[in-house]
Amino acid sequence: MSRIMYFAVRTSRCSSNLEEILENTRQGFQSLGYTASLSLSDENKADFLLLREAEMTPGNRENQGVVIITDDESVLADTNSFRSAAECWEMPYDIGAVVLLGERKLFSSRFTGFAFSPLCLVHIESHSSSYKRLASYWIHKSGRKG
Amino acid sequence: MRKRRSYRSSPRTTFLVLAAQGLEEAVGELLLKRTEILAAVKVYADELPVFKEKGLRIISIVNAVEMRFVTKILDEAEAVDPPGMPEARRPEAAAVSEETVETLMIPETREIREIRGIWEPKDTKDTENTKDNKDNKDNKDNKDTEDTEDTEDTKDTKGSFETPETPETPETPETPETPETPSGYTQSGSCTEAAMIGFVLQISSGDAADFSSLISELPHGYEPCEVFFGEGETCLPLFCKHAEKLDLRSAPKPKAVLTDELHGFGDAVLLFPVLQQFIDKEARLGHEVHLITKRKLVPFFQTVLKRCRILEGAHTHVMYEAVMRSSVYGKVFLLPVSVSAPPLHHIRDLFAKALGFQRPPGQPDREKMDFPQLPSALEQEMASLRETGAPVVGVQFHTGDPKRSWPQSYAQQFVRLCKERNIHLINLSPLPYDLQPEGCRDWSGLAVTGLFAALEGMDAMVGIDSVCGHVAGFLGVPNLTLWGRSFPGLQFPGSRDESHVSFRTLSANYSLVPRSADIRDISPELAFARLKELLDGRICLSAEVITAHDTLNEIGIEWVDGA
């Protein structure tokens, strides 16, 4: 069964190139030895399906999660440290990660690349050209050692 | 302890201690007994030269796990590379080095066989080994309480271990065709198959280990994305480069709770009732909870929490990232202690919100809680004090933070005033000076978990913003807090680290708060006067939980002006 990541765009200032983010993430999965597809028709064939918010359908919650794409750097502020990401963005599935677009001022260290409680990985696009870290994180959250 | 730790850069040598296959947990555990391990690293044989190029000193433990030898090698290495920029840390110097790995060969002795016996799979052990194992396990179990004895044992046997000047077969894992090296790990052409666990240690000139530099110390591509569990209840960040193949079928995973590096015993007292209710809630849903906390808090949480695995872990962002990204845990909660903007939160509310409670759960039934009893001598002492009919009051005047500590002369004067009015005082925490000549009893040797039984029998508690006051607040014992450095509703006022979090005790609190945030503005006479009013019932304190709203409305707060 494929694990599904829905990408939901919540930007105000920056324009997001969703297709590029999806493709970069797909390549991240493939570089780690997993199959990933951007097409719903590959369900149950690919290890991971990377889909748009519009393609969201009801289903197994454990099998599906959401990546928020935003340009709001307040996600890194400590006023969010005790809040759930679901309080900020209402979603039918768990929000597992956030892609933060644009140049960042609050982000001074790679080790603050998380926020909210429970923690979400924050992928800072301007600090990383590769989406491998996001893919690796999602693999680990989805799988377990055999 | 809420002040952020700053890392001074200091000369240091970074070691990578490689554990032979199957010995990872044993090597990790024994290293942890001698030093601080910064991280575990999943290393591939063909990448060892890259570690060497980064300036790491590599030691491979190949046929036994006796850390005295590692200590010796580390000592020798430090002597060769004294504080200052060690030669091996310069990439150009390392590049010309022919030897990549220092292989440590240890002669087979009876003691070594015993050590081996501990870690070998049970089905391969003979009867004698099993007995040895039990003996050693017993010793291991006793170590925490018998440190001195252990040291003596070590001295006794030291002479029987010698590190050979020249290792017998210092093999470097360089030939991919070799299926197994004397170093104990299997090699193959594929780096995904020839992995072993290494441990990163730093030998520095007296400073704490520098976790913040870990990323730059390790070769490119290694990231903290897993956790490594030692033989004991220890959790290390595990740096990996290559992805593992995982089973992607759904399966329940434990949830992890990380306490922030700034948490101290007082915070732990505020946290544990909320955390226990979180654990109970998750248990009803079939979820296991692991608490990853700093070493000093482990015994406390082991005593007060039920149905929770307590792990010791370094509190750094490296660790947080490793736990968050690991495949071991489904969800990870990092409990915050600071919020840089209003509104004000009580730290208990913050913990509750971080753990997913809409509002803080009620306090647990104290009658059902199982705290350790007082030692019988102290119980008798308390009983005899109670028989006098005079009030018995606990005190804490000192902590590691000088700005929160009351000056010695103030404490002495306060004790004298109490003695004159026939109030029995018992000091409950370590002091750098002695108050017994002034008439204060000393129970400072009590463990934090012992404070619950101690304070339960007292009429009041007077102290600085620290653990004893928090235990009193938990128990509903009237408590007078002498504030310094922070206010009840604002941490670090006037600094860029201002935080809108209240650390008042949970209940029955009266706070004396210097406007200057200087604890020296609280005179012994003022503290004594308020204590008398508390004991005489002229100040009435509620047993209800104190909220952030109460603190903003200054209920139970008295501002103190400087002289």
Tab-separated table of N, CA and C in Angstrom, chain B residues 5 36-38 211 234-237 258-259 261 292-295 312-320:
chain	number	residue	atom	x	y	z
B	5	ARG	N	22.620	27.536	27.962
B	5	ARG	CA	24.023	27.184	28.028
B	5	ARG	C	24.735	27.777	26.810
B	36	GLU	N	31.520	11.339	28.075
B	36	GLU	CA	30.276	11.708	27.401
B	36	GLU	C	30.389	11.395	25.917
B	37	ILE	N	29.453	10.612	25.440
B	37	ILE	CA	29.424	10.337	24.000
B	37	ILE	C	28.529	11.376	23.355
B	38	LEU	N	29.041	12.031	22.336
B	38	LEU	CA	28.222	13.041	21.669
B	38	LEU	C	27.189	12.395	20.767
B	211	PHE	N	28.298	19.878	21.313
B	211	PHE	CA	27.369	19.237	20.394
B	211	PHE	C	27.128	20.089	19.156
B	234	THR	N	19.852	4.569	27.854
B	234	THR	CA	20.499	5.739	27.285
B	234	THR	C	20.166	5.845	25.807
B	235	CYS	N	19.968	7.040	25.364
B	235	CYS	CA	19.563	7.298	23.991
B	235	CYS	C	20.572	8.274	23.382
B	236	LEU	N	21.129	7.911	22.244
B	236	LEU	CA	22.105	8.779	21.580
B	236	LEU	C	21.600	9.158	20.195
B	237	PRO	N	21.941	10.360	19.719
B	237	PRO	CA	21.617	10.664	18.328
B	237	PRO	C	22.483	9.796	17.412
B	258	LEU	N	10.338	14.843	24.921
B	258	LEU	CA	11.666	15.377	25.205
B	258	LEU	C	11.535	16.550	26.160
B	259	THR	N	12.272	16.516	27.245
B	259	THR	CA	12.283	17.704	28.101
B	259	THR	C	13.367	18.625	27.562
B	261	GLU	N	16.460	21.233	27.403
B	261	GLU	CA	17.728	21.199	28.136
B	261	GLU	C	17.688	22.072	29.389
B	292	ILE	N	12.489	11.171	27.260
B	292	ILE	CA	13.941	11.326	27.090
B	292	ILE	C	14.340	12.586	27.844
B	293	THR	N	15.144	12.408	28.848
B	293	THR	CA	15.438	13.525	29.748
B	293	THR	C	16.906	13.533	30.132
B	294	LYS	N	17.302	14.581	30.810
B	294	LYS	CA	18.716	14.685	31.165
B	294	LYS	C	19.042	13.739	32.326
B	295	ARG	N	20.314	13.414	32.414
B	295	ARG	CA	20.761	12.379	33.357
B	295	ARG	C	20.274	12.641	34.784
B	312	GLU	N	17.786	8.335	29.226
B	312	GLU	CA	18.683	9.472	29.396
B	312	GLU	C	19.171	9.905	28.021
B	313	GLY	N	19.080	11.179	27.747
B	313	GLY	CA	19.567	11.676	26.461
B	313	GLY	C	20.108	13.079	26.608
B	314	ALA	N	21.140	13.382	25.833
B	314	ALA	CA	21.700	14.729	25.882
B	314	ALA	C	20.670	15.705	25.332
B	315	HIS	N	20.613	16.869	25.931
B	315	HIS	CA	19.612	17.816	25.454
B	315	HIS	C	20.233	18.904	24.617
B	316	THR	N	20.227	18.608	23.340
B	316	THR	CA	20.774	19.522	22.350
B	316	THR	C	19.870	19.412	21.135
B	317	HIS	N	20.008	20.368	20.264
B	317	HIS	CA	19.182	20.328	19.057
B	317	HIS	C	19.550	19.131	18.187
B	318	VAL	N	20.773	18.669	18.304
B	318	VAL	CA	21.171	17.468	17.560
B	318	VAL	C	20.305	16.287	17.992
B	319	MET	N	20.137	16.170	19.293
B	319	MET	CA	19.335	15.075	19.835
B	319	MET	C	17.871	15.233	19.434
B	320	TYR	N	17.368	16.439	19.551
B	320	TYR	CA	15.964	16.670	19.200
B	320	TYR	C	15.718	16.269	17.746
